[in-house]
N, CA, C and O atoms as a GROMACS GRO file, in nm:
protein
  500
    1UNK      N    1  -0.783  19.703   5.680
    1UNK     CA    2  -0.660  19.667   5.747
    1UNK      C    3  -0.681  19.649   5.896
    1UNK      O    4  -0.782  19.605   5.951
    2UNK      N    5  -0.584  19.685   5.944
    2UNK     CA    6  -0.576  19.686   6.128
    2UNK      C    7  -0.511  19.803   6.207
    2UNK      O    8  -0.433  19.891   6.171
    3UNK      N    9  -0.538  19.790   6.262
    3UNK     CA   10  -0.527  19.918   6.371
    3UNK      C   11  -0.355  19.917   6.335
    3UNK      O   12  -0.290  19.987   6.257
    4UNK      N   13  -0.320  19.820   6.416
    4UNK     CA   14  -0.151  19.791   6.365
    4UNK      C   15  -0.086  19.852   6.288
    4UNK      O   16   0.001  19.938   6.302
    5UNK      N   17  -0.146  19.788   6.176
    5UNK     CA   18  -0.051  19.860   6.047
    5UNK      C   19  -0.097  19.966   6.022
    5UNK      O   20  -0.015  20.009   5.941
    6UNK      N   21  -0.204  20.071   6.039
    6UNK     CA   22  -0.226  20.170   6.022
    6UNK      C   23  -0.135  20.317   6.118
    6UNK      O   24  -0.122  20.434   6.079
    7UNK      N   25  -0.087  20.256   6.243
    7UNK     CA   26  -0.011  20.291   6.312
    7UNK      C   27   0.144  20.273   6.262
    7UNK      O   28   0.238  20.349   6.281
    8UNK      N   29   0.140  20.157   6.197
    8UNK     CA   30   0.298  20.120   6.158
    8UNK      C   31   0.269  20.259   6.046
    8UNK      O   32   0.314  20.369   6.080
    9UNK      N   33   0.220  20.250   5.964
    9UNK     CA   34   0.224  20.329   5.830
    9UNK      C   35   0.216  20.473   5.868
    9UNK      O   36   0.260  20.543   5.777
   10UNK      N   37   0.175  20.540   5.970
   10UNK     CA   38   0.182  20.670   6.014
   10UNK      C   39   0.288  20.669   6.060
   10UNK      O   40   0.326  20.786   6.049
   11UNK      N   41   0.412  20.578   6.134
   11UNK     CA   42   0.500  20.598   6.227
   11UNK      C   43   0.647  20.574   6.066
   11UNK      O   44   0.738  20.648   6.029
   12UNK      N   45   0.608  20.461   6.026
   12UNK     CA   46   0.679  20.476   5.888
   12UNK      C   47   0.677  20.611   5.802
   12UNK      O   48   0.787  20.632   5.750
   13UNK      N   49   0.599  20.691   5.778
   13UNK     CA   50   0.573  20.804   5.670
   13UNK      C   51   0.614  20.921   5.773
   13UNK      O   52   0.654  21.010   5.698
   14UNK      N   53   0.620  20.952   5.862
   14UNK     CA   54   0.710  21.069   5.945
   14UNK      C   55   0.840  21.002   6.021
   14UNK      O   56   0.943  21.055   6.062
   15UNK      N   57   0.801  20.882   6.025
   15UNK     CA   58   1.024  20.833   6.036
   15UNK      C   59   1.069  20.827   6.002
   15UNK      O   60   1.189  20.836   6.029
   16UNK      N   61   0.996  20.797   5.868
   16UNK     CA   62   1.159  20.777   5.729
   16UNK      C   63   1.182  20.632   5.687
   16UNK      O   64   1.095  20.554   5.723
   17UNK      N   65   1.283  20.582   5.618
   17UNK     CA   66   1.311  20.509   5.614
   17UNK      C   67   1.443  20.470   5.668
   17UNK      O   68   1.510  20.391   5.602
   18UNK      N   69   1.500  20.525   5.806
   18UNK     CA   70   1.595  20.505   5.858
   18UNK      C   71   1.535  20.476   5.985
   18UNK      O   72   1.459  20.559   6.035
   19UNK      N   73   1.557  20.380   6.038
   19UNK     CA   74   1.538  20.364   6.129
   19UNK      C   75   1.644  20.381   6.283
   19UNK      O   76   1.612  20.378   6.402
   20UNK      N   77   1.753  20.394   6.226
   20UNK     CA   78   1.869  20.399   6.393
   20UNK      C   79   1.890  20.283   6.436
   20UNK      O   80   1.944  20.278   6.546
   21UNK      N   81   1.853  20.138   6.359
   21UNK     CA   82   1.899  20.005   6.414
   21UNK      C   83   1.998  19.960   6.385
   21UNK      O   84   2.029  19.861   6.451
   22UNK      N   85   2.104  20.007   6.270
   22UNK     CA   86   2.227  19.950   6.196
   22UNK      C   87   2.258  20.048   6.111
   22UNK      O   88   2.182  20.121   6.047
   23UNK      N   89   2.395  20.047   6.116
   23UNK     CA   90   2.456  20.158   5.979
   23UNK      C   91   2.415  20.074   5.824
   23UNK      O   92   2.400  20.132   5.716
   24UNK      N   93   2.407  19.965   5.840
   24UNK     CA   94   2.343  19.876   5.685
   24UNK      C   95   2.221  19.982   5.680
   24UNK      O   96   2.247  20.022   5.567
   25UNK      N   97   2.181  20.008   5.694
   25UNK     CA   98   2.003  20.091   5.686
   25UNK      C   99   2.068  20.228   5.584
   25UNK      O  100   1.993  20.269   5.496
   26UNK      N  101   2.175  20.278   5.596
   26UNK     CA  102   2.228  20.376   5.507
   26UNK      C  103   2.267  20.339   5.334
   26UNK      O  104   2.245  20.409   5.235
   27UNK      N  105   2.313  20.243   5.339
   27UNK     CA  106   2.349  20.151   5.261
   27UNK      C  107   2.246  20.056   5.140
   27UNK      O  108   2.124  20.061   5.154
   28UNK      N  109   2.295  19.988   5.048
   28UNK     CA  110   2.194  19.976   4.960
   28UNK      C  111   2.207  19.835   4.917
   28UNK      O  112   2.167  19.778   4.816
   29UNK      N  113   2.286  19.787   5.040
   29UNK     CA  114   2.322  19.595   5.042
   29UNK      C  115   2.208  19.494   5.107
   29UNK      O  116   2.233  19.442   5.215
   30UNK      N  117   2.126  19.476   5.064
   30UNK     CA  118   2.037  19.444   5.183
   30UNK      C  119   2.055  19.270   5.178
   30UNK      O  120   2.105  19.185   5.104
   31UNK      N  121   1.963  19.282   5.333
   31UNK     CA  122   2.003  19.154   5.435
   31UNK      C  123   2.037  19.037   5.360
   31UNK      O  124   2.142  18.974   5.379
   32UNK      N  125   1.924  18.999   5.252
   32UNK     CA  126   1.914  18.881   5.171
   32UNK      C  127   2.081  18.874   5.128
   32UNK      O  128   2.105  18.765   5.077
   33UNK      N  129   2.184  18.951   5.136
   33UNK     CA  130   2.304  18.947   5.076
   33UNK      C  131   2.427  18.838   5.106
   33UNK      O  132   2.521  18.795   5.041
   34UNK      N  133   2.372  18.814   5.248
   34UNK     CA  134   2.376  18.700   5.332
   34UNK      C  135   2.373  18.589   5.390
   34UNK      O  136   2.438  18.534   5.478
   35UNK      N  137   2.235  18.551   5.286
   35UNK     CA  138   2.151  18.443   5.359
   35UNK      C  139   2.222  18.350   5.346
   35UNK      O  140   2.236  18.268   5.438
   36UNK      N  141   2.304  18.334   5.194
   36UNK     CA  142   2.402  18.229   5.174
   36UNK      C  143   2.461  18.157   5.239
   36UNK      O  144   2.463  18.035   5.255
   37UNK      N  145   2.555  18.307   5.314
   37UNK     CA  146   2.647  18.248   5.424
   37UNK      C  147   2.536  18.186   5.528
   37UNK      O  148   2.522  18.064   5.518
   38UNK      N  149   2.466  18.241   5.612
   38UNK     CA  150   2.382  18.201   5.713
   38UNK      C  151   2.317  18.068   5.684
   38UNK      O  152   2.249  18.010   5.768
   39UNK      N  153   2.336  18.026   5.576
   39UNK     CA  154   2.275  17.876   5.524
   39UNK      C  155   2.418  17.789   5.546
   39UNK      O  156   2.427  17.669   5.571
   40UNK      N  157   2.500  17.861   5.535
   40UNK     CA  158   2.622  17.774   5.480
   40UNK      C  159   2.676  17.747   5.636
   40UNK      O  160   2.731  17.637   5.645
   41UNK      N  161   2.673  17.809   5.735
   41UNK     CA  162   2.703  17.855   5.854
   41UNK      C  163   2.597  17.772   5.964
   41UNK      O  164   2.617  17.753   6.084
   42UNK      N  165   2.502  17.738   5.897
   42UNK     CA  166   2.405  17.673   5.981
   42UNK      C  167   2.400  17.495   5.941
   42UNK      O  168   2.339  17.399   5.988
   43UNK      N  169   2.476  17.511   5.854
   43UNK     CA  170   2.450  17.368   5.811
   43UNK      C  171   2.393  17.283   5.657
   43UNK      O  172   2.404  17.168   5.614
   44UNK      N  173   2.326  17.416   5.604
   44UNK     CA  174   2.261  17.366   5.482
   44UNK      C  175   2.147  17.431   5.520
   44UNK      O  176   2.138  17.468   5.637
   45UNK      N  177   2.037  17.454   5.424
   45UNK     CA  178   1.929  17.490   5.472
   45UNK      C  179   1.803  17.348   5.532
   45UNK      O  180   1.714  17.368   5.615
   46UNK      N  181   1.820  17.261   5.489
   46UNK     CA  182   1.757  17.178   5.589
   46UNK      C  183   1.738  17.196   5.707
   46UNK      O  184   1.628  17.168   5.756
   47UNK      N  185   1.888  17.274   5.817
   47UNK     CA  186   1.916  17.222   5.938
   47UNK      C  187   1.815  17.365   5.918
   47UNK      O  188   1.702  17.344   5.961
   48UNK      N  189   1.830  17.480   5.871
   48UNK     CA  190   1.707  17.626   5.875
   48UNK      C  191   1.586  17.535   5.915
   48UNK      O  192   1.532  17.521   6.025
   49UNK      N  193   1.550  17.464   5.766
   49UNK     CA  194   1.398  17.396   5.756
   49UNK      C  195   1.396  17.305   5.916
   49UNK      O  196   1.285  17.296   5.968
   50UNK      N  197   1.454  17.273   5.954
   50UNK     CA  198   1.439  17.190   6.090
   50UNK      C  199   1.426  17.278   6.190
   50UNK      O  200   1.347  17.247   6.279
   51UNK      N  201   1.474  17.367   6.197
   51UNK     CA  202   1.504  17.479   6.345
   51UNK      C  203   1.335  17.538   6.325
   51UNK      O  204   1.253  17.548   6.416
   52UNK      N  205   1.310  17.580   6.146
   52UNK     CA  206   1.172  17.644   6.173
   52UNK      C  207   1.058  17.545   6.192
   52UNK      O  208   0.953  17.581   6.246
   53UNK      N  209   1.084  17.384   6.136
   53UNK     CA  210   0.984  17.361   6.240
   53UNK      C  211   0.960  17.298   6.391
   53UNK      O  212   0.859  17.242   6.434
   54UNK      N  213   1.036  17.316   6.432
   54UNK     CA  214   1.057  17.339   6.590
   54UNK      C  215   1.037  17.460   6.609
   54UNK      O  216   1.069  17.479   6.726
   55UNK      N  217   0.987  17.606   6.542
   55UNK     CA  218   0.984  17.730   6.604
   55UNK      C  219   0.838  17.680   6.608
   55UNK      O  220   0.782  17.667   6.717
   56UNK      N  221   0.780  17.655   6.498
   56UNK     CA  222   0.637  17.623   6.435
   56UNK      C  223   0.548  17.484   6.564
   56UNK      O  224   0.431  17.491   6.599
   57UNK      N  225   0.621  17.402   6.598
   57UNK     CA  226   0.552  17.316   6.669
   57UNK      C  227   0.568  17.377   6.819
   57UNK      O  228   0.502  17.332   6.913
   58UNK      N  229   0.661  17.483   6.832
   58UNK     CA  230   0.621  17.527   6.978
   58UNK      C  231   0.530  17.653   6.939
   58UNK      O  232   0.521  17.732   7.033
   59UNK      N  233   0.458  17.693   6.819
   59UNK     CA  234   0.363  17.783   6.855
   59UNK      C  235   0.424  17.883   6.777
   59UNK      O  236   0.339  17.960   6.732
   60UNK      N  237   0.584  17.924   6.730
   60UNK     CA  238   0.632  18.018   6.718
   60UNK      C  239   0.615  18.038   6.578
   60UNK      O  240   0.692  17.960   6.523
   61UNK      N  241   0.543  18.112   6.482
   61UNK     CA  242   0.465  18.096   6.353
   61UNK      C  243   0.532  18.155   6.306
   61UNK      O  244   0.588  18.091   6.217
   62UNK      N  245   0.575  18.285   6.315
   62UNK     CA  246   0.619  18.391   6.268
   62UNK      C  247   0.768  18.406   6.269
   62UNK      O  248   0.820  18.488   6.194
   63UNK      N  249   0.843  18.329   6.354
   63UNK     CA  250   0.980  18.322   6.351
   63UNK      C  251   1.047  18.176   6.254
   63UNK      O  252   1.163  18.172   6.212
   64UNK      N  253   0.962  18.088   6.238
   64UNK     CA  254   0.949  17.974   6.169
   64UNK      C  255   0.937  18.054   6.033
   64UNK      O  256   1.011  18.010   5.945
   65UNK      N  257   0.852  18.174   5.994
   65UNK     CA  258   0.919  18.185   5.903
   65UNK      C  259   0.984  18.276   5.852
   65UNK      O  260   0.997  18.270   5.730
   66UNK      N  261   1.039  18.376   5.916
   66UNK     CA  262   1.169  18.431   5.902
   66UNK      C  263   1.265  18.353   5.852
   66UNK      O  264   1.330  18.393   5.755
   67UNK      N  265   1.295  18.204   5.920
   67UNK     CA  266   1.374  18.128   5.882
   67UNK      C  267   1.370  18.088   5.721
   67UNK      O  268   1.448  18.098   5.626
   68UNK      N  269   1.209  18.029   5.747
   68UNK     CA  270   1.174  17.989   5.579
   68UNK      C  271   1.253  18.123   5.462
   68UNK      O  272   1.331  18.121   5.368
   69UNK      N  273   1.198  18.197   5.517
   69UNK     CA  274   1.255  18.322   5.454
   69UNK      C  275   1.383  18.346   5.370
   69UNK      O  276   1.380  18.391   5.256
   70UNK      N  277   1.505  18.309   5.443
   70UNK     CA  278   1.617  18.298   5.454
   70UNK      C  279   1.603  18.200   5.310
   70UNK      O  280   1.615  18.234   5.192
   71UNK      N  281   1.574  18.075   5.366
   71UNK     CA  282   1.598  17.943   5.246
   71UNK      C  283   1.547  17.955   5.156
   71UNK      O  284   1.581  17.897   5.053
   72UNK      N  285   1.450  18.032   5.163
   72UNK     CA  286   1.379  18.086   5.015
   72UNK      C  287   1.444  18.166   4.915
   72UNK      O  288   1.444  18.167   4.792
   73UNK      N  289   1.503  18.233   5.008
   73UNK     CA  290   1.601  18.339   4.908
   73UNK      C  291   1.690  18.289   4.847
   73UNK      O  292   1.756  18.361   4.772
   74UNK      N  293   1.718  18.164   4.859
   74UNK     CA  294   1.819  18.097   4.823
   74UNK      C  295   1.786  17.972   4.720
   74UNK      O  296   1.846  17.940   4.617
   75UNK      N  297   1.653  17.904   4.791
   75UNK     CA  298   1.604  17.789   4.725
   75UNK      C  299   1.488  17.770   4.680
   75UNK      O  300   1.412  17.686   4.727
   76UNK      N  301   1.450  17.875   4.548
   76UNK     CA  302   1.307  17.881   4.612
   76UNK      C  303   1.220  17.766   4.582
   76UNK      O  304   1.098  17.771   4.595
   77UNK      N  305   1.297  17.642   4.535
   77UNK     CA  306   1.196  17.526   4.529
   77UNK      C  307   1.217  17.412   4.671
   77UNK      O  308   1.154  17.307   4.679
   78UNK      N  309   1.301  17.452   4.756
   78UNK     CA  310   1.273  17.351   4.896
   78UNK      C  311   1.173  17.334   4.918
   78UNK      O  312   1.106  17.412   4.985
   79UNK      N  313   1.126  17.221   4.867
   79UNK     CA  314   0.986  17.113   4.922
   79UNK      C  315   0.985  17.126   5.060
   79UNK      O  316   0.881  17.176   5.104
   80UNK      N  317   1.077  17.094   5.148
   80UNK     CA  318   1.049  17.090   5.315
   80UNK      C  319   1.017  17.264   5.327
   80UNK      O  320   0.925  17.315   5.391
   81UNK      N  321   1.096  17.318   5.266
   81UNK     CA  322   1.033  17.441   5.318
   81UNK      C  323   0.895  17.568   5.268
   81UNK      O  324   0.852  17.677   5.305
   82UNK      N  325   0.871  17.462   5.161
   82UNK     CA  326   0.735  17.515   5.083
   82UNK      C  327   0.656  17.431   5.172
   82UNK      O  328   0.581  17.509   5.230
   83UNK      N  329   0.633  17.311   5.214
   83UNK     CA  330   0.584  17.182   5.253
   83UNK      C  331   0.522  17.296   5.391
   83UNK      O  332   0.405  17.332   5.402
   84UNK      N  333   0.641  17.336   5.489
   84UNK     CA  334   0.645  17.395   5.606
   84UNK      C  335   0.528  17.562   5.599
   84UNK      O  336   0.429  17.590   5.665
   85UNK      N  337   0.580  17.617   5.518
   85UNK     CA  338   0.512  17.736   5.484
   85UNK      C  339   0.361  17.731   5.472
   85UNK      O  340   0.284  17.812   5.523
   86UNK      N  341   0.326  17.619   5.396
   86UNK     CA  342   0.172  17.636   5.383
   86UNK      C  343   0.131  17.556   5.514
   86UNK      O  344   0.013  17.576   5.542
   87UNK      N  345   0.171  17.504   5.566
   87UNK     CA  346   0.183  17.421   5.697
   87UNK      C  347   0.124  17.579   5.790
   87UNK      O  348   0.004  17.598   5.809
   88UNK      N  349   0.233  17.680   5.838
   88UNK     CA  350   0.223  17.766   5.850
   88UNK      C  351   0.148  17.890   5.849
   88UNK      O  352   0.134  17.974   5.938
   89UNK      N  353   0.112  17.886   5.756
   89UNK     CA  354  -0.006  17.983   5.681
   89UNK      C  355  -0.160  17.939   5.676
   89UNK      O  356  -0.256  18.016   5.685
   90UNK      N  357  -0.164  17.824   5.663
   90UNK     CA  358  -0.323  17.717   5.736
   90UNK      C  359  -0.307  17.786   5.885
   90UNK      O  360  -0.407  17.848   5.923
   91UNK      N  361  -0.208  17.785   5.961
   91UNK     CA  362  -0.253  17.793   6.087
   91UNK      C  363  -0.248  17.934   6.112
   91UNK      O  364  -0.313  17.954   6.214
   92UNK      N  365  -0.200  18.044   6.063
   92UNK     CA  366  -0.240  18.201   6.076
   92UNK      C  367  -0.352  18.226   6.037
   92UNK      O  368  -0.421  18.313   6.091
   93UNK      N  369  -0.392  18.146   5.924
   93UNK     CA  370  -0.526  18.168   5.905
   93UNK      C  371  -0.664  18.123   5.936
   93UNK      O  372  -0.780  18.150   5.906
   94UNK      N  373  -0.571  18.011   6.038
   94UNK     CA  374  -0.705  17.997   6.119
   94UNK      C  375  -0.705  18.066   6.209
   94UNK      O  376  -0.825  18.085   6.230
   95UNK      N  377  -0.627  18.142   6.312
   95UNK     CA  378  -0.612  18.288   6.365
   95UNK      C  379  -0.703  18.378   6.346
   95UNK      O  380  -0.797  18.412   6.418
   96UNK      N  381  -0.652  18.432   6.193
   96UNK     CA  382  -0.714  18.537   6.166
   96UNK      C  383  -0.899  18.566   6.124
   96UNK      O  384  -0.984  18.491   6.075
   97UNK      N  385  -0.900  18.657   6.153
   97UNK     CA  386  -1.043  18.720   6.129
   97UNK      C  387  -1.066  18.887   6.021
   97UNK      O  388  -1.164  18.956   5.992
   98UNK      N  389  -0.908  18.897   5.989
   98UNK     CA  390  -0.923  19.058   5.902
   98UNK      C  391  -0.934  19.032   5.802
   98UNK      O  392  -0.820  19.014   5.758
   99UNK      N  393  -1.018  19.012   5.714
   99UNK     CA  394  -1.038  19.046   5.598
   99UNK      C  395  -0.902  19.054   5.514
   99UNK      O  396  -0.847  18.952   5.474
  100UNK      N  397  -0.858  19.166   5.491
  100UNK     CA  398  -0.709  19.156   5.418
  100UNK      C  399  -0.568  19.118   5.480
  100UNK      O  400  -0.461  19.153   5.430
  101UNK      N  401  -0.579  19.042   5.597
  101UNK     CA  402  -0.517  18.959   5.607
  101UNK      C  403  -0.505  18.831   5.574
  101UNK      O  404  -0.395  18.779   5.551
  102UNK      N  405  -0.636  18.759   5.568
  102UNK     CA  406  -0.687  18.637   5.529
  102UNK      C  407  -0.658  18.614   5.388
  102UNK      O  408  -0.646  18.501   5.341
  103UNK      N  409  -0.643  18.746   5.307
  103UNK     CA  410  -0.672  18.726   5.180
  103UNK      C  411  -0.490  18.709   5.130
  103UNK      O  412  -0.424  18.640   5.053
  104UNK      N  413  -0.468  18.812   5.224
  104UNK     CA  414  -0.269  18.787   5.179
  104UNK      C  415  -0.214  18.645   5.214
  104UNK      O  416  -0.124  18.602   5.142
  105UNK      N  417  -0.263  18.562   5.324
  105UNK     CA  418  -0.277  18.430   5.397
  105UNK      C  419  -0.298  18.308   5.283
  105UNK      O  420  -0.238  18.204   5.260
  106UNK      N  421  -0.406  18.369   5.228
  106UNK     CA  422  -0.431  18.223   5.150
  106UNK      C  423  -0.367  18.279   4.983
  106UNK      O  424  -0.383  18.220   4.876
  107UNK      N  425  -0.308  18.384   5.004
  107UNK     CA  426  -0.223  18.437   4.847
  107UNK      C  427  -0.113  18.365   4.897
  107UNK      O  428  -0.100  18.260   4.834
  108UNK      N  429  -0.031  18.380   4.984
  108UNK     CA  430   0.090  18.268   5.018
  108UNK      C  431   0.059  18.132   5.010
  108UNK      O  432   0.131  18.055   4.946
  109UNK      N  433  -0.084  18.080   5.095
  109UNK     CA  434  -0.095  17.916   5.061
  109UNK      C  435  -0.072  17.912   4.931
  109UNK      O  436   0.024  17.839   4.907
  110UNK      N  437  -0.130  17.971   4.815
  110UNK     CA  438  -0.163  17.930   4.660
  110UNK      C  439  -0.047  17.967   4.665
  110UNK      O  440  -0.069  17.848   4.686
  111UNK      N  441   0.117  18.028   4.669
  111UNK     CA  442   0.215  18.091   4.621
  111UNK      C  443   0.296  17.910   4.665
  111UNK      O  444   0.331  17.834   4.575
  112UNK      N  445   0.304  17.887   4.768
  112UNK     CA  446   0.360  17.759   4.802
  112UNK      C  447   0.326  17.646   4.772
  112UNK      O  448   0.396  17.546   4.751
  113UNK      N  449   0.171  17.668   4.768
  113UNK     CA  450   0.109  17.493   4.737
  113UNK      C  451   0.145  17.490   4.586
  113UNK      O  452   0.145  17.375   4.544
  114UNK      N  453   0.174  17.575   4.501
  114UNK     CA  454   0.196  17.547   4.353
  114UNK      C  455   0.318  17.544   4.326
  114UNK      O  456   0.348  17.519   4.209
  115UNK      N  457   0.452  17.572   4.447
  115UNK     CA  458   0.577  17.552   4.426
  115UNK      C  459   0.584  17.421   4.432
  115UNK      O  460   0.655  17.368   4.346
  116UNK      N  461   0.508  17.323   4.544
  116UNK     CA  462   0.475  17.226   4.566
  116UNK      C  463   0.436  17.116   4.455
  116UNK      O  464   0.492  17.013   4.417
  117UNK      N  465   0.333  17.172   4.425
  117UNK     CA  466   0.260  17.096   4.253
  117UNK      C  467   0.358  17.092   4.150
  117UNK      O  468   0.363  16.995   4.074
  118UNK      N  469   0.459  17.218   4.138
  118UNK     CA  470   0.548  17.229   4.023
  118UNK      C  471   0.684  17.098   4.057
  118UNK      O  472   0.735  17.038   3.962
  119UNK      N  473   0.722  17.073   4.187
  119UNK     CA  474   0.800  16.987   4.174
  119UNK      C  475   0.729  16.842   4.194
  119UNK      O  476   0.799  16.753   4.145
  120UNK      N  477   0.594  16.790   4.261
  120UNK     CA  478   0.580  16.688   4.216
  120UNK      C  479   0.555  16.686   4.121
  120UNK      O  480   0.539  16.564   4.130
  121UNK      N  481   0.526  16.710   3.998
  121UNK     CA  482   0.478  16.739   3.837
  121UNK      C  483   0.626  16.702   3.788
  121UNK      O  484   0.656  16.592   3.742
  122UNK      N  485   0.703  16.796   3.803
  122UNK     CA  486   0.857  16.794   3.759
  122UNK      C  487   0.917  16.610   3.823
  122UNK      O  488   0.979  16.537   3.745
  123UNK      N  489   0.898  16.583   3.905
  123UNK     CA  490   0.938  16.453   3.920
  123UNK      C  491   0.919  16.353   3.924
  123UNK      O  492   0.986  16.261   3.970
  124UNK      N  493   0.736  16.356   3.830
  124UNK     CA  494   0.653  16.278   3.770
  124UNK      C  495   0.705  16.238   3.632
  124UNK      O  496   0.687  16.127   3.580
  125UNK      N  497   0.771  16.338   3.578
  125UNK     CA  498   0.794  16.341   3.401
  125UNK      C  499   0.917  16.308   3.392
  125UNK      O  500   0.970  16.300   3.281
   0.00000   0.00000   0.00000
């Protein structure tokens, strides 16, 4: 692993799982409960898929896909946003150098590039 998460995981296992950022953290509704509205509120998820890649072409990798995130939960066959993701994930992994990061990196490329394959296939037949 990395120094990082080895620190996250010591600071996680004597904090708890509460963190003090929101009374939702008590609660057993989680975020994804939402995304709907936040799709519906933004426009559709396209206008998501557009905002993340404008996070993505200024550099911003990781907030590009938070967004993806969102539309996923919702759609999980959006071509623009499977399209975007492995888009995404090529370029963390050319970043990276950890070992089990690289390996979770290109487990997402293969998780997207075959959401990818499944709908051109599906709109071949």
């Amino acid at each position: 692993g990395m120094v990082s998460w080895s620190v996250r995981a010591i600071w996680e296992g004597y904090a708890g799982w509460f963190h003090h950022q929101s009374t939702t953290e008590l609660y057993a509704v989680s975020q994804k409960a939402v995304h709907a509205d936040l799709i519906e509120l933004a426009g559709g998820a396209d206008a998501l898929v557009c905002r993340a890649t404008q996070k993505f072409e200024a550099g911003d990798y990781l907030e590009a896909l938070h967004l993806l995130d969102i539309v996923g939960s919702q759609e999980d066959a959006h071509s623009g946003a499977n399209r975007l993701a492995v888009d995404i994930h090529r370029a963390l992994l050319a970043e990276s150098d950890n070992f089990w990061l690289k390996a979770w990196l290109q487990h997402q490329l293969h998780r997207h590039g075959s959401k990818l394959a499944e709908e051109t296939s599906g709109a071949l037949q």
